[in-house]
mmCIF file of C-alpha atoms in Angstrom:
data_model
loop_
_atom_site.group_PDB
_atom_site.id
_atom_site.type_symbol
_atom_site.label_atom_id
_atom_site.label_comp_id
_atom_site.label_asym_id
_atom_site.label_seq_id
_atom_site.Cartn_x
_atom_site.Cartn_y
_atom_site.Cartn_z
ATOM 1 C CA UNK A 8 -17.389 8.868 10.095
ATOM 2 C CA UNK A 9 -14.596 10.427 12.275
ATOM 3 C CA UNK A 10 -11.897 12.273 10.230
ATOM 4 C CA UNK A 11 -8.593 14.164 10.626
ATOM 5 C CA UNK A 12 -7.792 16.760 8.236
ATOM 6 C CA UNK A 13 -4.297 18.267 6.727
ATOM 7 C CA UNK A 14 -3.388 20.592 4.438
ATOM 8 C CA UNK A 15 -2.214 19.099 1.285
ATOM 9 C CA UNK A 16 1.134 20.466 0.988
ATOM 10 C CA UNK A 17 3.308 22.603 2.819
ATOM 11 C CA UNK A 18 6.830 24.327 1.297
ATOM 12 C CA UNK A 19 9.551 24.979 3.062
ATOM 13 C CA UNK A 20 13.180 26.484 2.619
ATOM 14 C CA UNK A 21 15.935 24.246 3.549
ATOM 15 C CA UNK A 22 16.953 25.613 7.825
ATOM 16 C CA UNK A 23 13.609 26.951 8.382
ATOM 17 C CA UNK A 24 11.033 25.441 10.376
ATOM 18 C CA UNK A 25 7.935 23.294 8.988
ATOM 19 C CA UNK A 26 4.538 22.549 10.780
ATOM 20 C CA UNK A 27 1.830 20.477 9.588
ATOM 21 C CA UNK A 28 -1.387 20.845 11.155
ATOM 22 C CA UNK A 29 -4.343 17.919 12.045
ATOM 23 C CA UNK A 30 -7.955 18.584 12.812
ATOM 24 C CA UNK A 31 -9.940 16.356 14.747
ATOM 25 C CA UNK A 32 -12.668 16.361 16.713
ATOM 26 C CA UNK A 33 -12.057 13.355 18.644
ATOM 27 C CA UNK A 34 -8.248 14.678 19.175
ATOM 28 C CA UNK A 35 -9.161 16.570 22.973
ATOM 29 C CA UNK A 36 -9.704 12.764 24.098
ATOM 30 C CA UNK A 37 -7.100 11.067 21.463
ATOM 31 C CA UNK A 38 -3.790 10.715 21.528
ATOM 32 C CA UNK A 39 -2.079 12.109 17.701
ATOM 33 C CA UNK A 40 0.928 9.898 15.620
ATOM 34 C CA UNK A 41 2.891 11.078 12.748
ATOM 35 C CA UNK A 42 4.605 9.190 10.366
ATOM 36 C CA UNK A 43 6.584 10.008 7.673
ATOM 37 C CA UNK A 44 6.584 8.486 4.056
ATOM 38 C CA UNK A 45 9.272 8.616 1.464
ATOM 39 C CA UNK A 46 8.345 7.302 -2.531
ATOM 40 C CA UNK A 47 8.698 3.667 -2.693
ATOM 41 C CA UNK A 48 8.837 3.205 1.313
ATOM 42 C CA UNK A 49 6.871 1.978 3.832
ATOM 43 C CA UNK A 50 5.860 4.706 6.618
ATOM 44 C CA UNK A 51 7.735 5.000 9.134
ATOM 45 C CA UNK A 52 6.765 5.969 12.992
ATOM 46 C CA UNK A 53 7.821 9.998 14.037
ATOM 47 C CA UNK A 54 5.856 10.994 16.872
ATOM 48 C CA UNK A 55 3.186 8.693 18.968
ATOM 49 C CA UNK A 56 1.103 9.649 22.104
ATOM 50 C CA UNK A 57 0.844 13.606 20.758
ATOM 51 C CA UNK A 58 4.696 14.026 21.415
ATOM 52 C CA UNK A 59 7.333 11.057 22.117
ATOM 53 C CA UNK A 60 10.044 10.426 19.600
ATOM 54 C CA UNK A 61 10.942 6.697 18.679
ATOM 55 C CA UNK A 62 14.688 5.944 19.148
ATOM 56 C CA UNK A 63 16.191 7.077 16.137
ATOM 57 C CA UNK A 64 14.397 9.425 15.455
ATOM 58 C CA UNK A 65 15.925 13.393 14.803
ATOM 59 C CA UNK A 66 15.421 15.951 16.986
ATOM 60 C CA UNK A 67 14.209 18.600 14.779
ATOM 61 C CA UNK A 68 11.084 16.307 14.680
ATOM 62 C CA UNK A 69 8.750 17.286 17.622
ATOM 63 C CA UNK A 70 4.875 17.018 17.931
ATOM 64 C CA UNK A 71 2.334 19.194 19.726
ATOM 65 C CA UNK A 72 -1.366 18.836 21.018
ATOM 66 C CA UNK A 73 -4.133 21.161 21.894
ATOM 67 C CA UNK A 74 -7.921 20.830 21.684
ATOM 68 C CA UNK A 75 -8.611 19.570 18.508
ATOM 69 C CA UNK A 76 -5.692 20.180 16.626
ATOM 70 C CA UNK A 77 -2.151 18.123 16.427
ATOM 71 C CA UNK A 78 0.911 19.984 15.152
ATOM 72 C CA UNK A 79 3.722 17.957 13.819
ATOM 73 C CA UNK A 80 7.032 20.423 13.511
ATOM 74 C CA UNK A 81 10.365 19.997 11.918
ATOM 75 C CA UNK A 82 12.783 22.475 13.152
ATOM 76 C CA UNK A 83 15.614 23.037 10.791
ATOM 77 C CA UNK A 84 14.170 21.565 7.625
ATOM 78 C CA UNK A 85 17.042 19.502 5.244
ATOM 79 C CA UNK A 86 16.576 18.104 1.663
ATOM 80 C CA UNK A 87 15.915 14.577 3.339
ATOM 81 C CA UNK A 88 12.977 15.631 5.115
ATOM 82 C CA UNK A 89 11.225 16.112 1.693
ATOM 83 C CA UNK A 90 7.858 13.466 2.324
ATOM 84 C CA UNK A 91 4.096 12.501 2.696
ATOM 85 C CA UNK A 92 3.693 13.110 6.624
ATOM 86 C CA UNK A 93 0.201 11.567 7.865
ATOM 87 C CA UNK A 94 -1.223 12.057 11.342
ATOM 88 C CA UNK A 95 -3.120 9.344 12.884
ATOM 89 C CA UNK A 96 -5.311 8.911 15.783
ATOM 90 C CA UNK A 97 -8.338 6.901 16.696
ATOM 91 C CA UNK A 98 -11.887 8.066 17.391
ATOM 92 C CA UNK A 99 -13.802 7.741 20.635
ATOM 93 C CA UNK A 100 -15.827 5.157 19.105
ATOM 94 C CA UNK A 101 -13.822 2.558 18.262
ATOM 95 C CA UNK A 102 -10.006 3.536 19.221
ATOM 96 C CA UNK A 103 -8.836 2.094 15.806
ATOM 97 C CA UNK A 104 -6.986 3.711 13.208
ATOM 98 C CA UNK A 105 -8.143 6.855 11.599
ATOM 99 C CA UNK A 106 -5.627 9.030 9.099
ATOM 100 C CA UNK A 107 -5.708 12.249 8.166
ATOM 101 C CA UNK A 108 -5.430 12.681 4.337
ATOM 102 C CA UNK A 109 -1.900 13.121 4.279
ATOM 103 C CA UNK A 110 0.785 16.598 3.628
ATOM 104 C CA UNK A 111 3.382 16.528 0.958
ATOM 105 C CA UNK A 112 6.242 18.171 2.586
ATOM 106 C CA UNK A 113 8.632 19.575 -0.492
ATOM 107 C CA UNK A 114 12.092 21.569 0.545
ATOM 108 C CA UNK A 115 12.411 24.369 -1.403
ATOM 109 C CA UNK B 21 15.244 -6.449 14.921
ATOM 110 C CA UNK B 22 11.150 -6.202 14.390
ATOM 111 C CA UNK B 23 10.379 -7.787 10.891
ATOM 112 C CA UNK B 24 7.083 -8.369 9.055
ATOM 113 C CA UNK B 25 7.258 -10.352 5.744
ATOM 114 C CA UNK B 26 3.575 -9.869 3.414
ATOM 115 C CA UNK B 27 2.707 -11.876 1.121
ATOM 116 C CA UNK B 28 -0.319 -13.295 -1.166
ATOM 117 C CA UNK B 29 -1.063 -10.101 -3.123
ATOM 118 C CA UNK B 30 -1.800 -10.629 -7.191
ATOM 119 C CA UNK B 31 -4.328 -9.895 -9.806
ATOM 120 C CA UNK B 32 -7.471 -10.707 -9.290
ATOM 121 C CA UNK B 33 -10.856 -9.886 -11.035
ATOM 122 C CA UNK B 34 -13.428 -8.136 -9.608
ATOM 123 C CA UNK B 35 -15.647 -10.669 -6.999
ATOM 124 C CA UNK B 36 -12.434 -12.797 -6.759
ATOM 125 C CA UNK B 37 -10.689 -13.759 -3.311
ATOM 126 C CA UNK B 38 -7.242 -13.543 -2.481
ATOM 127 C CA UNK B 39 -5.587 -14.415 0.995
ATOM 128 C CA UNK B 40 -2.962 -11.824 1.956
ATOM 129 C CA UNK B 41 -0.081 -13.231 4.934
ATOM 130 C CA UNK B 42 2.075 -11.483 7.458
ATOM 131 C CA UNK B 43 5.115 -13.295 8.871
ATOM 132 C CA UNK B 44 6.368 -11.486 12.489
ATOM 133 C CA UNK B 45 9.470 -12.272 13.408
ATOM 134 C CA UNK B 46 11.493 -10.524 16.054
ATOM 135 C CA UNK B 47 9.897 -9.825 18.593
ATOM 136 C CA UNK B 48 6.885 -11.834 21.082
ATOM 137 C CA UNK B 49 3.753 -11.841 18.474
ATOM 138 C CA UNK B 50 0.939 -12.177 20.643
ATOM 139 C CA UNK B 51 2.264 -9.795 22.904
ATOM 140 C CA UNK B 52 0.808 -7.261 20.174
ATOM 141 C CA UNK B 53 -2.492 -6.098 18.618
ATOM 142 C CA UNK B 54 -2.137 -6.450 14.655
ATOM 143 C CA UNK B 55 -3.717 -4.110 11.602
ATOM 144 C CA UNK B 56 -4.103 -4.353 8.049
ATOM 145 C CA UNK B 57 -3.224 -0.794 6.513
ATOM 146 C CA UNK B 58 -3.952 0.032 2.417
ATOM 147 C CA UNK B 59 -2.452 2.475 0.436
ATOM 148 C CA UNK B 60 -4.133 2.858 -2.889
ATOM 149 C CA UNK B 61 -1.656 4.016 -6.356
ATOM 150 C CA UNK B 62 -1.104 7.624 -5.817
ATOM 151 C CA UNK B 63 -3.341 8.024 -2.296
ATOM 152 C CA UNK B 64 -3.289 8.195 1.285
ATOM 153 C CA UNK B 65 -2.943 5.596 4.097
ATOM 154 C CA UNK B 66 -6.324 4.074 5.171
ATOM 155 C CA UNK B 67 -6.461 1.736 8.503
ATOM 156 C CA UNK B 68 -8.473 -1.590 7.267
ATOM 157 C CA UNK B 69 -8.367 -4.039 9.654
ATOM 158 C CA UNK B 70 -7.573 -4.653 13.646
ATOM 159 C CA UNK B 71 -7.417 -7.500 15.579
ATOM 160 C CA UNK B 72 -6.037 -8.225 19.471
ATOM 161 C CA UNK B 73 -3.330 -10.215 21.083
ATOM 162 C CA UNK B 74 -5.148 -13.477 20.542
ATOM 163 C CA UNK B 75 -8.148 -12.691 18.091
ATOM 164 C CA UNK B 76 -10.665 -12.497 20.094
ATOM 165 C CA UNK B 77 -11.902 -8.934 18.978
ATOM 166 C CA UNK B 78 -11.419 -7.879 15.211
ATOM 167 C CA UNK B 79 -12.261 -4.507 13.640
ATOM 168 C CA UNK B 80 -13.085 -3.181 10.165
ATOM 169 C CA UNK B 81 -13.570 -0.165 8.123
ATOM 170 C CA UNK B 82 -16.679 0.154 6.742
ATOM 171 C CA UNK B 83 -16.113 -0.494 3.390
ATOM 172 C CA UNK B 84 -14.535 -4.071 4.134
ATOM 173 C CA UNK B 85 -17.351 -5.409 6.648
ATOM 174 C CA UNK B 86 -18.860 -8.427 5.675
ATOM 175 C CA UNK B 87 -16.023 -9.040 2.549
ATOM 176 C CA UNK B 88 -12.565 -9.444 4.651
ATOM 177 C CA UNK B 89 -11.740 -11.350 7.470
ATOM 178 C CA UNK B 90 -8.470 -10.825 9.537
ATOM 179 C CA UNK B 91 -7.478 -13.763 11.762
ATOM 180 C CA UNK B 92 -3.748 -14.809 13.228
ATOM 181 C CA UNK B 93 -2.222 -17.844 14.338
ATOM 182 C CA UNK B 94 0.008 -17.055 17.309
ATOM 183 C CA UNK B 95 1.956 -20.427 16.524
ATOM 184 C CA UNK B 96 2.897 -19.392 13.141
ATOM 185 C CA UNK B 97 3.678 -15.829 14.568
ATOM 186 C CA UNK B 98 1.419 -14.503 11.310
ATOM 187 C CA UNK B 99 -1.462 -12.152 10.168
ATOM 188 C CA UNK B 100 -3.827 -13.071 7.751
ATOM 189 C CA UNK B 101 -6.571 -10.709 5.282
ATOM 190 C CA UNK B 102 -8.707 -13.229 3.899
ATOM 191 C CA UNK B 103 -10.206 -10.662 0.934
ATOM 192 C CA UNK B 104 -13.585 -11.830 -0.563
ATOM 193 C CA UNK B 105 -15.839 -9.898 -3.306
ATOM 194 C CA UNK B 106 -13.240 -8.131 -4.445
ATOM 195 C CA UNK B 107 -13.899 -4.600 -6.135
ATOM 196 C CA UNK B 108 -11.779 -2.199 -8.210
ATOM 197 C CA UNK B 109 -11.722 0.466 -5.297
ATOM 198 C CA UNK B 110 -9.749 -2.241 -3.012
ATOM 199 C CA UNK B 111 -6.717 -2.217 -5.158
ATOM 200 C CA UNK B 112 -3.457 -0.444 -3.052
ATOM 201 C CA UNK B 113 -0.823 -1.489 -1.619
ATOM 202 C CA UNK B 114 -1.870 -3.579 1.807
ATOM 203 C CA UNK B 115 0.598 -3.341 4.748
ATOM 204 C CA UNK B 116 0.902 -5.085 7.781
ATOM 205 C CA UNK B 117 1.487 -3.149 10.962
ATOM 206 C CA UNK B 118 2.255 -3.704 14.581
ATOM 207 C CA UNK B 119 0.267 -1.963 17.132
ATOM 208 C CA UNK B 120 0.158 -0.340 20.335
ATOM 209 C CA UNK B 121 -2.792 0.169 21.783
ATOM 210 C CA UNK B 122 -3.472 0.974 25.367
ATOM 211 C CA UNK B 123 -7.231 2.035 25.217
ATOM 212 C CA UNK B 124 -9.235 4.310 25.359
ATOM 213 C CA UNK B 125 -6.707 6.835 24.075
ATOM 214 C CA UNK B 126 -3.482 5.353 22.647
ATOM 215 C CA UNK B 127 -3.674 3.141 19.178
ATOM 216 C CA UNK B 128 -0.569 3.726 16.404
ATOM 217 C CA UNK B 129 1.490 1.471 14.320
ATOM 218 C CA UNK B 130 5.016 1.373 15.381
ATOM 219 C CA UNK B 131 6.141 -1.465 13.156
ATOM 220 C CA UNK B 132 5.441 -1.563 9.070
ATOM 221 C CA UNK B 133 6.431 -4.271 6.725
ATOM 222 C CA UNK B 134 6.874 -3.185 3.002
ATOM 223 C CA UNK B 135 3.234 -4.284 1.321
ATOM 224 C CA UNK B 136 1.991 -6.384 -1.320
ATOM 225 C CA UNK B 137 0.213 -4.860 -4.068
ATOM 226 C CA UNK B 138 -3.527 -6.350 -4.604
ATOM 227 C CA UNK B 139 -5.040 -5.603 -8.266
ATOM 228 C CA UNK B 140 -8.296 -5.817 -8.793
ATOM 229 C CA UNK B 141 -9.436 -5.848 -12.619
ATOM 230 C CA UNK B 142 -11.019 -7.034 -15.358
#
């Protein structure tokens, strides 16, 4: 079965810059989505179609795409951004919803 | 202002059935593809279930075919998980999401409610 892959955790100091890599194989022909998770809430939508921001949405959030890797970045990292961040894409099977295993983001 | 309401999650024992419900409000339902998405205690975010605009094409992950059903009633504006056999390994967190999908290269959830927990035990 298709899968994405993440690393587990990433650590970053608070104003540096963050980025969160995916792995798929299916990702040259697949559109990537991030979404970001804080405990106790539902996820929410960052990035869809490899790179467009939902209204709302920071800045400092920004999303990249080459061959088969995805690259969510935050640029200027604060305390808030401190979350599970999942990518999310489907495969060219079935075009449903795959997810990557997930990155625990923590601000130093 | 996009809202979906689930409902129907409990404790159940294992080969039990439970019914989960999504109420949309907010925007035009069957306008939209719908999905089922599970969280289980402590894990990740696994896609379960997809269906189209008017149900005429649902989708499953492997480990759900042939126990859960997802259906919709465009009427009601809601999104049903009809959950049969029920095992330990099913128990998370379900969530019902809104989807855009423009095939063969664009599917993502832009629209979350906030879950109903589904327990599965003895």
């Amino acid at each position: 079965s298709y899968e994405l892959t993440q690393p587990p955790s990433v650590s970053v100091s608070p104003g540096q810059t963050a980025r969160i890599s995916c792995s798929g194989d299916a990702l040259p022909k697949q559109y990537a989505s991030w979404y970001q998770q804080k405990p106790g809430q539902a996820p929410e939508l960052l990035i869809y179609k490899d790179s467009e921001r939902p209204s709302g949405i920071p800045e400092r959030f920004s999303g990249s795409s080459s061959g088969t890797i995805a690259t969510l970045t935050i640029t200027g990292v604060q305390a808030e951004d401190e979350a599970d961040y999942y990518c999310q894409s489907g495969d060219n099977s079935s075009t449903y919803g795959v997810f990557g295993g997930g990155t625990k983001v923590t601000v130093l | 202002e996009v809202q979906l309401v689930e409902s129907g999650g409990g404790v159940v024992r294992p080969g039990g059935s439970l019914r989960l419900s999504c109420a949309a409000s907010g925007f035009t339902f069957d306008d939209y593809d719908m999905s089922w998405v599970r969280q289980a205690p402590g894990k990740g975010l696994e896609w379960v279930s997809g269906i189209d605009w008017n149900g005429g094409s649902t989708h499953y992950v492997d480990s759900v075919k042939g126990r859960f059903t997802i259906s919709r009633d465009n009427a009601k504006n809601s999104l049903f998980l009809q959950m049969n056999s029920l095992r330990a390994e099913d128990t998370a967190l379900y969530y019902c999401a809104r989807v855009v999908a423009t095939r063969p290269s664009v599917y993502y959830f832009d629209s979350w409610g906030q879950g109903t927990l589904v327990t599965v035990s003895s």
